[in-house]
Tab-separated table of C-alpha atoms in Angstrom:
chain	number	residue	atom	x	y	z
A	1	MET	CA	34.768	13.573	42.346
A	2	LYS	CA	33.869	15.176	39.018
A	3	LEU	CA	30.991	17.598	38.469
A	4	HIS	CA	29.652	17.982	34.948
A	5	THR	CA	28.463	21.566	34.876
A	6	TYR	CA	27.654	24.613	32.765
A	7	TYR	CA	28.087	28.056	34.211
A	8	ARG	CA	24.513	29.156	33.538
A	9	SER	CA	22.781	25.881	34.433
A	10	SER	CA	20.983	26.745	37.612
A	11	ALA	CA	20.704	23.109	38.690
A	12	SER	CA	24.519	22.914	38.412
A	13	TYR	CA	24.763	26.205	40.308
A	14	ARG	CA	22.801	24.609	43.201
A	15	VAL	CA	25.316	21.772	43.463
A	16	ARG	CA	28.292	24.138	43.184
A	17	ILE	CA	26.956	26.054	46.193
A	18	ALA	CA	26.405	22.814	48.144
A	19	LEU	CA	29.948	21.606	47.401
A	20	GLY	CA	31.305	24.939	48.588
A	21	LEU	CA	29.239	25.006	51.770
A	22	LYS	CA	30.466	21.512	52.586
A	23	GLN	CA	34.028	22.485	51.642
A	24	LEU	CA	34.300	19.676	49.122
A	25	ASN	CA	36.428	19.874	46.017
A	26	ALA	CA	35.197	18.478	42.726
A	27	GLU	CA	36.982	18.519	39.405
A	28	GLN	CA	34.755	20.326	36.904
A	29	ALA	CA	33.932	19.090	33.401
A	30	TYR	CA	32.132	21.523	31.131
A	31	THR	CA	29.149	20.722	28.963
A	32	HIS	CA	28.057	23.649	26.806
A	33	LEU	CA	24.261	23.647	26.680
A	34	THR	CA	23.874	25.735	23.523
A	35	ARG	CA	27.002	25.161	21.399
A	36	ASN	CA	26.632	22.701	18.495
A	37	GLY	CA	22.943	22.297	19.273
A	38	GLY	CA	23.785	21.412	22.878
A	39	GLU	CA	26.675	19.207	23.963
A	40	GLN	CA	24.304	17.431	26.375
A	41	PHE	CA	22.850	15.669	23.319
A	42	GLY	CA	26.239	14.273	22.259
A	43	ALA	CA	26.939	10.542	22.316
A	44	GLY	CA	29.332	10.814	25.248
A	45	PHE	CA	26.797	12.568	27.428
A	46	ASP	CA	24.040	10.046	26.819
A	47	ALA	CA	25.960	7.411	28.778
A	48	LEU	CA	26.326	9.839	31.679
A	49	ASN	CA	22.680	10.842	31.788
A	50	PRO	CA	19.980	9.714	29.341
A	51	GLN	CA	17.954	12.728	30.519
A	52	HIS	CA	20.513	14.984	28.776
A	53	LEU	CA	20.439	17.309	31.753
A	54	LEU	CA	23.058	18.842	34.017
A	55	PRO	CA	24.444	18.443	36.567
A	56	VAL	CA	25.978	14.981	36.713
A	57	LEU	CA	28.304	14.044	39.560
A	58	GLU	CA	30.756	11.191	39.092
A	59	GLU	CA	32.145	9.851	42.300
A	60	ASP	CA	33.171	6.561	43.795
A	61	GLY	CA	32.184	4.660	40.648
A	62	LEU	CA	28.679	6.177	40.707
A	63	THR	CA	27.124	8.473	38.140
A	64	LEU	CA	24.604	10.658	39.950
A	65	ASN	CA	22.034	13.006	38.480
A	66	GLN	CA	19.275	15.397	39.611
A	67	SER	CA	20.599	18.296	41.656
A	68	LEU	CA	18.529	17.853	44.818
A	69	ALA	CA	19.248	14.125	44.946
A	70	ILE	CA	22.967	14.872	44.509
A	71	ILE	CA	22.904	17.426	47.330
A	72	GLU	CA	21.174	14.945	49.659
A	73	TYR	CA	23.754	12.304	48.714
A	74	LEU	CA	26.618	14.678	49.518
A	75	ASP	CA	24.938	15.528	52.808
A	76	GLU	CA	24.467	11.872	53.761
A	77	THR	CA	27.982	10.780	52.832
A	78	ARG	CA	29.757	13.873	54.251
A	79	PRO	CA	27.836	14.861	57.384
A	80	ALA	CA	30.008	17.889	58.270
A	81	SER	CA	28.312	21.257	57.555
A	82	PRO	CA	24.853	19.701	57.122
A	83	LEU	CA	22.546	21.149	54.478
A	84	LEU	CA	19.412	19.645	56.001
A	85	PRO	CA	18.248	20.048	59.612
A	86	ALA	CA	18.425	17.160	62.065
A	87	ASP	CA	14.665	16.992	62.801
A	88	ALA	CA	12.116	15.383	60.472
A	89	ALA	CA	9.813	18.413	60.460
A	90	GLY	CA	12.706	20.723	59.589
A	91	ARG	CA	13.880	18.370	56.868
A	92	GLU	CA	10.390	18.332	55.396
A	93	ARG	CA	10.330	22.115	55.375
A	94	VAL	CA	13.745	22.477	53.725
A	95	ARG	CA	12.863	19.868	51.103
A	96	ALA	CA	9.490	21.501	50.472
A	97	LEU	CA	11.070	24.951	50.046
A	98	SER	CA	13.645	23.442	47.685
A	99	GLN	CA	10.940	21.691	45.685
A	100	ALA	CA	8.822	24.852	45.575
A	101	ILE	CA	11.646	26.165	43.408
A	102	ALA	CA	12.918	22.994	41.715
A	103	CYS	CA	9.462	21.576	40.877
A	104	GLU	CA	7.319	24.693	40.526
A	105	ILE	CA	9.422	27.506	39.071
A	106	HIS	CA	12.566	26.298	37.370
A	107	PRO	CA	11.117	23.483	35.182
A	108	LEU	CA	8.879	25.977	33.408
A	109	ASN	CA	11.685	28.355	32.565
A	110	ASN	CA	14.613	26.254	31.535
A	111	LEU	CA	16.265	26.379	28.166
A	112	ARG	CA	14.396	23.553	26.480
A	113	VAL	CA	11.007	24.963	27.457
A	114	LEU	CA	11.861	28.445	26.193
A	115	LYS	CA	13.074	26.876	22.935
A	116	TYR	CA	9.808	24.970	22.539
A	117	LEU	CA	7.829	28.162	23.094
A	118	SER	CA	9.856	30.079	20.501
A	119	GLU	CA	10.528	27.430	17.904
A	120	THR	CA	7.469	25.180	18.043
A	121	LEU	CA	4.696	27.395	19.395
A	122	LYS	CA	6.181	30.473	17.652
A	123	VAL	CA	5.437	32.808	20.510
A	124	THR	CA	6.901	36.317	20.313
A	125	PRO	CA	9.884	37.336	22.475
A	126	GLU	CA	7.442	39.422	24.537
A	127	GLN	CA	5.190	36.417	25.131
A	128	LYS	CA	8.207	34.299	26.075
A	129	ASN	CA	9.387	36.879	28.600
A	130	ALA	CA	5.878	37.239	30.020
A	131	TRP	CA	5.705	33.449	30.412
A	132	TYR	CA	9.028	33.462	32.245
A	133	ARG	CA	8.040	36.260	34.587
A	134	HIS	CA	4.595	34.774	35.217
A	135	TRP	CA	6.007	31.556	36.695
A	136	VAL	CA	8.741	33.366	38.617
A	137	LYS	CA	6.178	35.730	40.139
A	138	LEU	CA	3.760	32.941	41.037
A	139	GLY	CA	6.526	30.911	42.648
A	140	LEU	CA	8.296	33.737	44.458
A	141	ASP	CA	5.009	35.248	45.707
A	142	ALA	CA	4.274	31.922	47.424
A	143	LEU	CA	7.829	31.548	48.670
A	144	GLU	CA	7.901	35.060	50.129
A	145	ALA	CA	4.557	34.433	51.870
A	146	THR	CA	5.877	31.196	53.351
A	147	LEU	CA	9.236	32.593	54.442
A	148	ALA	CA	7.699	35.759	55.913
A	149	ARG	CA	5.101	33.745	57.851
A	150	ASP	CA	7.101	30.843	59.253
A	151	ALA	CA	8.852	31.125	62.597
A	152	GLU	CA	11.487	28.688	61.275
A	153	THR	CA	12.811	31.269	58.816
A	154	GLY	CA	15.985	32.792	60.193
A	155	ARG	CA	18.969	34.525	58.713
A	156	PHE	CA	18.588	31.948	55.921
A	157	CYS	CA	15.545	30.070	54.560
A	158	HIS	CA	15.579	27.729	57.548
A	159	GLY	CA	17.292	28.949	60.677
A	160	ASP	CA	20.608	30.698	60.836
A	161	MET	CA	22.699	28.316	58.749
A	162	PRO	CA	22.377	27.839	54.981
A	163	THR	CA	20.528	24.726	53.793
A	164	MET	CA	19.579	23.051	50.540
A	165	ALA	CA	16.749	25.594	50.244
A	166	ASP	CA	19.259	28.446	49.984
A	167	CYS	CA	21.194	26.410	47.397
A	168	CYS	CA	18.003	26.498	45.294
A	169	LEU	CA	16.919	30.060	46.043
A	170	ILE	CA	20.046	31.887	44.941
A	171	PRO	CA	20.273	30.370	41.418
A	172	GLN	CA	16.555	31.071	40.957
A	173	LEU	CA	17.101	34.735	41.827
A	174	TYR	CA	20.046	34.887	39.422
A	175	ASN	CA	17.746	33.625	36.672
A	176	ALA	CA	14.974	36.018	37.650
A	177	ARG	CA	17.343	38.967	37.317
A	178	ARG	CA	18.542	37.788	33.909
A	179	PHE	CA	14.946	38.040	32.741
A	180	GLU	CA	14.434	41.368	34.530
A	181	CYS	CA	11.764	40.100	36.907
A	182	ASP	CA	10.607	42.635	39.480
A	183	LEU	CA	11.873	41.406	42.854
A	184	SER	CA	10.911	44.459	44.897
A	185	GLY	CA	7.938	42.712	46.526
A	186	TYR	CA	10.118	40.106	48.241
A	187	PRO	CA	11.814	41.699	51.267
A	188	THR	CA	12.357	38.390	53.087
A	189	ILE	CA	13.846	36.716	50.029
A	190	LEU	CA	16.122	39.699	49.359
A	191	ARG	CA	17.279	39.730	52.974
A	192	ILE	CA	18.194	36.050	52.734
A	193	GLU	CA	19.936	36.654	49.421
A	194	GLU	CA	22.086	39.299	51.076
A	195	ALA	CA	23.015	36.898	53.889
A	196	CYS	CA	24.017	34.281	51.305
A	197	ALA	CA	26.044	36.781	49.296
A	198	GLY	CA	28.257	37.264	52.330
A	199	LEU	CA	29.388	33.624	52.292
A	200	PRO	CA	32.361	32.558	50.136
A	201	ALA	CA	30.594	29.365	48.944
A	202	PHE	CA	27.828	31.395	47.298
A	203	ALA	CA	30.264	33.874	45.785
A	204	ALA	CA	32.489	31.144	44.328
A	205	ALA	CA	29.530	29.317	42.759
A	206	ARG	CA	28.220	32.321	40.805
A	207	PRO	CA	27.976	31.780	37.036
A	208	GLU	CA	30.314	34.729	36.345
A	209	ALA	CA	32.983	33.154	38.557
A	210	GLN	CA	33.116	29.880	36.575
A	211	PRO	CA	35.993	29.004	34.230
A	212	ASP	CA	33.509	28.286	31.419
A	213	ALA	CA	31.693	31.644	31.771
A	214	GLU	CA	31.449	33.576	28.521
B	1	MET	CA	-3.384	12.930	60.098
B	2	LYS	CA	-5.395	14.698	57.381
B	3	LEU	CA	-4.541	14.682	53.678
B	4	HIS	CA	-5.881	17.501	51.532
B	5	THR	CA	-6.319	15.865	48.165
B	6	TYR	CA	-8.104	15.906	44.818
B	7	TYR	CA	-8.708	12.680	42.990
B	8	ARG	CA	-6.973	13.765	39.788
B	9	SER	CA	-4.058	15.631	41.399
B	10	SER	CA	-1.126	13.438	40.583
B	11	ALA	CA	0.999	14.865	43.397
B	12	SER	CA	-1.823	13.861	45.802
B	13	TYR	CA	-1.956	10.457	44.092
B	14	ARG	CA	1.757	9.953	44.906
B	15	VAL	CA	1.118	10.558	48.605
B	16	ARG	CA	-1.988	8.344	48.610
B	17	ILE	CA	0.147	5.475	47.293
B	18	ALA	CA	2.856	6.141	49.886
B	19	LEU	CA	0.319	6.165	52.737
B	20	GLY	CA	-1.076	2.867	51.483
B	21	LEU	CA	2.336	1.219	51.106
B	22	LYS	CA	3.174	2.248	54.657
B	23	GLN	CA	-0.273	1.125	55.853
B	24	LEU	CA	-1.048	4.527	57.333
B	25	ASN	CA	-4.531	5.947	57.579
B	26	ALA	CA	-5.202	9.601	56.882
B	27	GLU	CA	-8.528	11.367	56.961
B	28	GLN	CA	-9.109	12.928	53.544
B	29	ALA	CA	-10.253	16.508	52.903
B	30	TYR	CA	-11.210	17.352	49.345
B	31	THR	CA	-10.150	20.453	47.458
B	32	HIS	CA	-11.714	20.676	44.005
B	33	LEU	CA	-9.100	22.096	41.636
B	34	THR	CA	-11.494	23.311	38.949
B	35	ARG	CA	-14.830	24.094	40.654
B	36	ASN	CA	-15.498	27.796	41.389
B	37	GLY	CA	-12.272	28.766	39.661
B	38	GLY	CA	-10.338	26.357	41.872
B	39	GLU	CA	-10.938	25.844	45.586
B	40	GLN	CA	-7.159	25.964	46.138
B	41	PHE	CA	-7.406	29.732	45.626
B	42	GLY	CA	-9.975	30.151	48.411
B	43	ALA	CA	-9.138	32.052	51.601
B	44	GLY	CA	-9.113	28.921	53.734
B	45	PHE	CA	-6.594	27.178	51.534
B	46	ASP	CA	-4.136	30.057	51.505
B	47	ALA	CA	-3.392	29.521	55.196
B	48	LEU	CA	-2.700	25.847	54.485
B	49	ASN	CA	-0.407	26.425	51.547
B	50	PRO	CA	0.407	29.814	49.979
B	51	GLN	CA	1.519	27.869	46.878
B	52	HIS	CA	-2.158	26.947	46.300
B	53	LEU	CA	-1.066	23.431	45.427
B	54	LEU	CA	-2.071	19.982	46.576
B	55	PRO	CA	-1.333	17.845	48.478
B	56	VAL	CA	-1.138	19.235	51.993
B	57	LEU	CA	-0.721	16.905	54.945
B	58	GLU	CA	-1.744	18.076	58.398
B	59	GLU	CA	-0.302	16.016	61.191
B	60	ASP	CA	1.030	16.503	64.665
B	61	GLY	CA	0.462	20.268	64.502
B	62	LEU	CA	2.452	20.546	61.273
B	63	THR	CA	1.173	21.623	57.872
B	64	LEU	CA	3.318	19.896	55.280
B	65	ASN	CA	3.425	20.488	51.532
B	66	GLN	CA	5.251	19.220	48.424
B	67	SER	CA	4.550	15.561	47.714
B	68	LEU	CA	8.129	14.230	47.706
B	69	ALA	CA	8.988	16.068	50.911
B	70	ILE	CA	5.826	14.654	52.518
B	71	ILE	CA	6.721	11.111	51.431
B	72	GLU	CA	10.234	11.466	52.877
B	73	TYR	CA	8.737	12.820	56.114
B	74	LEU	CA	6.384	9.840	56.383
B	75	ASP	CA	9.305	7.525	55.701
B	76	GLU	CA	11.489	9.127	58.354
B	77	THR	CA	8.808	9.238	61.044
B	78	ARG	CA	7.326	5.757	60.288
B	79	PRO	CA	10.280	3.563	59.316
B	80	ALA	CA	8.238	0.374	58.706
B	81	SER	CA	7.832	-0.498	54.993
B	82	PRO	CA	10.563	1.929	53.873
B	83	LEU	CA	10.066	3.824	50.609
B	84	LEU	CA	13.747	4.677	50.235
B	85	PRO	CA	16.642	2.208	50.303
B	86	ALA	CA	19.030	2.045	53.235
B	87	ASP	CA	22.204	2.912	51.267
B	88	ALA	CA	23.133	6.453	50.201
B	89	ALA	CA	23.699	5.479	46.557
B	90	GLY	CA	20.330	3.744	46.382
B	91	ARG	CA	18.646	6.703	48.021
B	92	GLU	CA	20.222	9.021	45.475
B	93	ARG	CA	18.935	6.829	42.662
B	94	VAL	CA	15.374	6.647	44.012
B	95	ARG	CA	15.294	10.404	44.610
B	96	ALA	CA	16.722	11.081	41.142
B	97	LEU	CA	14.147	8.814	39.470
B	98	SER	CA	11.394	10.537	41.459
B	99	GLN	CA	12.689	13.968	40.492
B	100	ALA	CA	13.025	12.925	36.844
B	101	ILE	CA	9.225	12.764	36.975
B	102	ALA	CA	8.394	15.415	39.569
B	103	CYS	CA	10.821	18.068	38.238
B	104	GLU	CA	11.053	17.223	34.531
B	105	ILE	CA	7.679	15.916	33.350
B	106	HIS	CA	4.833	16.785	35.666
B	107	PRO	CA	5.476	20.545	36.190
B	108	LEU	CA	5.106	21.152	32.462
B	109	ASN	CA	1.791	19.398	32.200
B	110	ASN	CA	-0.198	20.362	35.240
B	111	LEU	CA	-3.484	22.195	35.171
B	112	ARG	CA	-2.223	25.739	35.593
B	113	VAL	CA	0.299	25.363	32.767
B	114	LEU	CA	-2.296	23.946	30.381
B	115	LYS	CA	-4.605	26.828	31.298
B	116	TYR	CA	-1.884	29.373	30.563
B	117	LEU	CA	-1.240	27.777	27.176
B	118	SER	CA	-4.942	27.848	26.251
B	119	GLU	CA	-6.087	31.073	27.846
B	120	THR	CA	-3.052	33.356	27.659
B	121	LEU	CA	-1.039	32.030	24.719
B	122	LYS	CA	-4.229	30.982	22.888
B	123	VAL	CA	-2.741	27.773	21.541
B	124	THR	CA	-5.119	25.363	19.816
B	125	PRO	CA	-6.260	22.152	21.552
B	126	GLU	CA	-3.989	20.254	19.124
B	127	GLN	CA	-0.975	22.371	20.122
B	128	LYS	CA	-1.811	21.879	23.789
B	129	ASN	CA	-1.997	18.113	23.385
B	130	ALA	CA	1.243	18.081	21.379
B	131	TRP	CA	2.943	20.069	24.170
B	132	TYR	CA	1.700	17.567	26.724
B	133	ARG	CA	2.863	14.546	24.775
B	134	HIS	CA	6.196	16.164	23.927
B	135	TRP	CA	7.231	16.466	27.580
B	136	VAL	CA	5.849	13.058	28.504
B	137	LYS	CA	7.786	11.443	25.648
B	138	LEU	CA	11.019	13.259	26.468
B	139	GLY	CA	10.751	12.316	30.138
B	140	LEU	CA	9.632	8.716	29.689
B	141	ASP	CA	12.199	8.059	26.931
B	142	ALA	CA	14.929	9.015	29.419
B	143	LEU	CA	13.314	7.092	32.251
B	144	GLU	CA	12.930	3.934	30.153
B	145	ALA	CA	16.594	4.190	29.069
B	146	THR	CA	17.695	4.548	32.696
B	147	LEU	CA	15.498	1.767	34.054
B	148	ALA	CA	16.399	-0.631	31.226
B	149	ARG	CA	20.116	0.030	31.684
B	150	ASP	CA	20.572	0.017	35.450
B	151	ALA	CA	21.290	-3.194	37.305
B	152	GLU	CA	19.460	-1.723	40.311
B	153	THR	CA	16.114	-1.909	38.502
B	154	GLY	CA	14.181	-4.906	39.746
B	155	ARG	CA	10.562	-5.880	39.872
B	156	PHE	CA	10.000	-2.194	40.707
B	157	CYS	CA	11.968	0.964	39.813
B	158	HIS	CA	14.592	0.155	42.430
B	159	GLY	CA	14.886	-3.448	43.510
B	160	ASP	CA	12.029	-5.764	44.316
B	161	MET	CA	10.081	-3.565	46.728
B	162	PRO	CA	8.169	-0.412	45.771
B	163	THR	CA	9.821	2.922	46.554
B	164	MET	CA	9.070	6.624	46.232
B	165	ALA	CA	10.015	6.326	42.558
B	166	ASP	CA	7.093	3.973	41.931
B	167	CYS	CA	4.838	6.391	43.841
B	168	CYS	CA	5.768	8.984	41.196
B	169	LEU	CA	5.769	6.728	38.147
B	170	ILE	CA	2.227	5.371	38.406
B	171	PRO	CA	0.443	8.764	38.608
B	172	GLN	CA	2.541	9.978	35.680
B	173	LEU	CA	1.422	7.000	33.601
B	174	TYR	CA	-2.185	7.653	34.588
B	175	ASN	CA	-1.817	11.206	33.285
B	176	ALA	CA	-0.089	10.040	30.129
B	177	ARG	CA	-2.988	7.744	29.327
B	178	ARG	CA	-5.530	10.507	29.911
B	179	PHE	CA	-3.778	12.458	27.160
B	180	GLU	CA	-3.476	9.368	24.960
B	181	CYS	CA	0.311	9.311	24.945
B	182	ASP	CA	1.832	6.343	23.133
B	183	LEU	CA	3.447	4.157	25.811
B	184	SER	CA	4.330	1.204	23.569
B	185	GLY	CA	8.033	2.065	23.513
B	186	TYR	CA	8.447	1.584	27.260
B	187	PRO	CA	8.563	-2.139	28.036
B	188	THR	CA	10.439	-1.733	31.319
B	189	ILE	CA	8.088	0.971	32.565
B	190	LEU	CA	5.028	-1.074	31.584
B	191	ARG	CA	6.418	-4.146	33.329
B	192	ILE	CA	6.907	-2.118	36.524
B	193	GLU	CA	3.418	-0.655	36.164
B	194	GLU	CA	2.004	-4.176	36.044
B	195	ALA	CA	3.911	-5.143	39.203
B	196	CYS	CA	2.516	-2.057	40.968
B	197	ALA	CA	-1.033	-2.772	39.784
B	198	GLY	CA	-0.873	-6.042	41.704
B	199	LEU	CA	-0.458	-4.279	45.046
B	200	PRO	CA	-3.519	-3.098	47.025
B	201	ALA	CA	-1.890	0.262	47.918
B	202	PHE	CA	-1.645	1.231	44.248
B	203	ALA	CA	-5.173	0.039	43.480
B	204	ALA	CA	-6.689	1.938	46.425
B	205	ALA	CA	-4.916	5.188	45.475
B	206	ARG	CA	-6.248	5.308	41.896
B	207	PRO	CA	-8.204	8.468	41.035
B	208	GLU	CA	-11.295	6.437	40.097
B	209	ALA	CA	-11.279	4.819	43.548
B	210	GLN	CA	-11.465	8.122	45.436
B	211	PRO	CA	-14.643	9.364	47.163
B	212	ASP	CA	-14.352	12.702	45.318
B	213	ALA	CA	-14.008	11.103	41.859
B	214	GLU	CA	-16.501	12.423	39.316
């Protein structure tokens, strides 16, 4: 199993956490997202993923992309340490929490969007940072409200074991801190973050802990 | 079962198609996304979904959000006319194709993002349209390359029966046409669109066919 990753790619970070939680080993291959205009646009990468996005997981003759789809695949093919609950309602909730991050926050703040804002729309650095923080705040406000309200929230986003939702939450918080977003209004989220930080899988997946970290 | 929907919400459109393909009936409740500053920001809606996003599906005492999570829930609880394949690799592919739209194209082009561009960043209508078409082109270029290349592509995105990926593709194409995106470079996508157009579930879910259409 080979994971194409970049230390700061938060979609890769999600899959690194999932691999760790499931105690699976994957060889890592590094794609530098900013060097030489982005190695993900190189000829070799195009065959792996025409979307030019990380992560990509090669395994068993398959070339898999999209982080949440990869995590579900790992969960279906290696049922030990499940990352989704057994009941349909719980699965819906974990997927919805994951998508509240992966569809509503992260797509607006990834590298290519920030580049378009700066290079094409010529926004100022202040406007770019305000954009970033606007979408993080909107998304985390809603997530905090949901997590604080729902009886299903436990030590982690869903119950007392980490799920795919936690795999999405922690990289999003890492990004939010990089852009100095104010997280003080999110006590439930911060409590869950602390619970995750205590687990080796989350610690090992951190960007700073990766061999390609700069 | 009650679906909170808006005729032009493409995430609602995805779920409308899925309900039709699975021959399920849901009462519809209409939330107007632009009237009175957006009915999704009203007090009543907040209790349904603190994300202030459509669709929301109420069923069996549950309040479900996020379109792809809802579709998977419907598929798990009503197995007839499956919208995901039976094999893990096929499921990964259908989820990844769905997410290539739901995480990479649509989030950049929805109403609240276009409003931020116009009202906060004060971009011109031409810059807003160029933004829209830029992300549609990037996403559909990659999707066309994937669909044209993969042996798994059939009459529909995955094989010869419609899946969740087709539920995502058709609303995205509807949006692309509204913004006059050039779709001529996507023969595989257009062929799949034609196959979908022949099915009653896709026809019935079209925005123009909804009771709340204007």
